Coordinates of C-alpha atoms in Angstrom, one line a residue:
X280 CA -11.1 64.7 46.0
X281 CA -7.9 63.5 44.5
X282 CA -7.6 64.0 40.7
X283 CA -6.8 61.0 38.8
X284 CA -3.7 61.5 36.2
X285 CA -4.7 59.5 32.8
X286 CA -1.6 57.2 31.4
X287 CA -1.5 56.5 27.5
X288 CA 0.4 54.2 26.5
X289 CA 1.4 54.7 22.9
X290 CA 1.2 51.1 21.0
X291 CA -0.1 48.2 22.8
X292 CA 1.8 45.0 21.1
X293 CA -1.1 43.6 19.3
X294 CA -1.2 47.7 17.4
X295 CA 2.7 46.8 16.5
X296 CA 1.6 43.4 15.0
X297 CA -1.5 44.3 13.3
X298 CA -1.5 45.6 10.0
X299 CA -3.6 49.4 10.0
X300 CA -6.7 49.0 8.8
X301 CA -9.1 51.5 7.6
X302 CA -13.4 51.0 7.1
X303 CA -15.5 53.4 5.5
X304 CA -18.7 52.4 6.9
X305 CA -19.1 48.6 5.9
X306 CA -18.8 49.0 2.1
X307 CA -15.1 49.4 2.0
X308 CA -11.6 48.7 3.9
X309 CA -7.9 49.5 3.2
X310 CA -5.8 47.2 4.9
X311 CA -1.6 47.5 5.0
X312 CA 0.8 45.3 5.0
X313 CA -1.1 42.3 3.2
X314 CA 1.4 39.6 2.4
X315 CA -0.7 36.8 0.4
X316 CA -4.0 35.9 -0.3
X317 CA -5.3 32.7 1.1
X318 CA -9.4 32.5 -0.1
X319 CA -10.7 34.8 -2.5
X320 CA -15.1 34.2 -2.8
X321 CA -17.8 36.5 -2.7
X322 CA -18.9 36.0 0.2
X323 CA -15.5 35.2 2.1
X324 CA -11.5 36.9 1.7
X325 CA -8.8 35.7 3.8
X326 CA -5.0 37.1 3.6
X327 CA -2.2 36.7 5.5
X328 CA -0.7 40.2 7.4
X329 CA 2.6 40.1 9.2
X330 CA 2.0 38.1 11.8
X331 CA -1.8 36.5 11.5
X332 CA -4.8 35.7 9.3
X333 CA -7.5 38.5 8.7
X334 CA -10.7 37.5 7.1
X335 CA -13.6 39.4 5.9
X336 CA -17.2 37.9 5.6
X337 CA -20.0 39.5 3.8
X338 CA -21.8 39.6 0.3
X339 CA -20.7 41.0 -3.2
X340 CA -16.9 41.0 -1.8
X341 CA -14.1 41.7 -4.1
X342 CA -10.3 42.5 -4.6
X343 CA -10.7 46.6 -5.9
X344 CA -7.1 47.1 -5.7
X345 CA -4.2 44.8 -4.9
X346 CA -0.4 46.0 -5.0
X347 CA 3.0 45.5 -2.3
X348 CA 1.8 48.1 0.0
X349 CA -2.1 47.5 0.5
X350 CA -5.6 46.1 -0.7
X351 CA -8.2 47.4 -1.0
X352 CA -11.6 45.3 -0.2
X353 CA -15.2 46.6 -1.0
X354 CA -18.8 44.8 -1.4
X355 CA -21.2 44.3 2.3
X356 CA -18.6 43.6 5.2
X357 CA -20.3 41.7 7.9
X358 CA -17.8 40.5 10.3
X359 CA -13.9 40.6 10.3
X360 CA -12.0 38.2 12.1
X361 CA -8.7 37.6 13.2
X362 CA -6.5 34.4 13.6
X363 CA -2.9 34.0 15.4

């Protein structure tokens, strides 16, 4: 049996648009590269990040830390989604 050879490819273009992200579990996420803030509710935050719209749905939401370089969202995170 032939052995198959894997190929990685390092960044995929929608890695080199995206802002990086991190959860910790679905209380809290760090997200770089945050240009503006569009909607700010409890239950709803949309911001703008390079080049598309990232908003996070859930309950209790808020803004824990805001500065140039990142933001920092906690509260119930349901669902994220993402707009071009």
């Amino acid at each position: 049996m032939k052995e198959k050879k894997l190929i990685v490819k390092p960044y995929t273009e929608f890695a080199i648009h995206s802002p990086r992200m991190i959860l910790y579990r679905n209380q809290e996420a760090v997200i770089e590269g945050c240009k503006k803030i569009l909607i700010y509710t409890d239950n709803m935050i949309r911001f703008q990040a390079k080049k598309q719209e990232i908003c996070f749905y859930g309950s209790g939401l808020s803004l824990k830390s805001l500065n140039s370089e990142n933001i920092i969202i906690t509260g119930m995170i349901d669902k994220i989604e993402y707009f071009a």
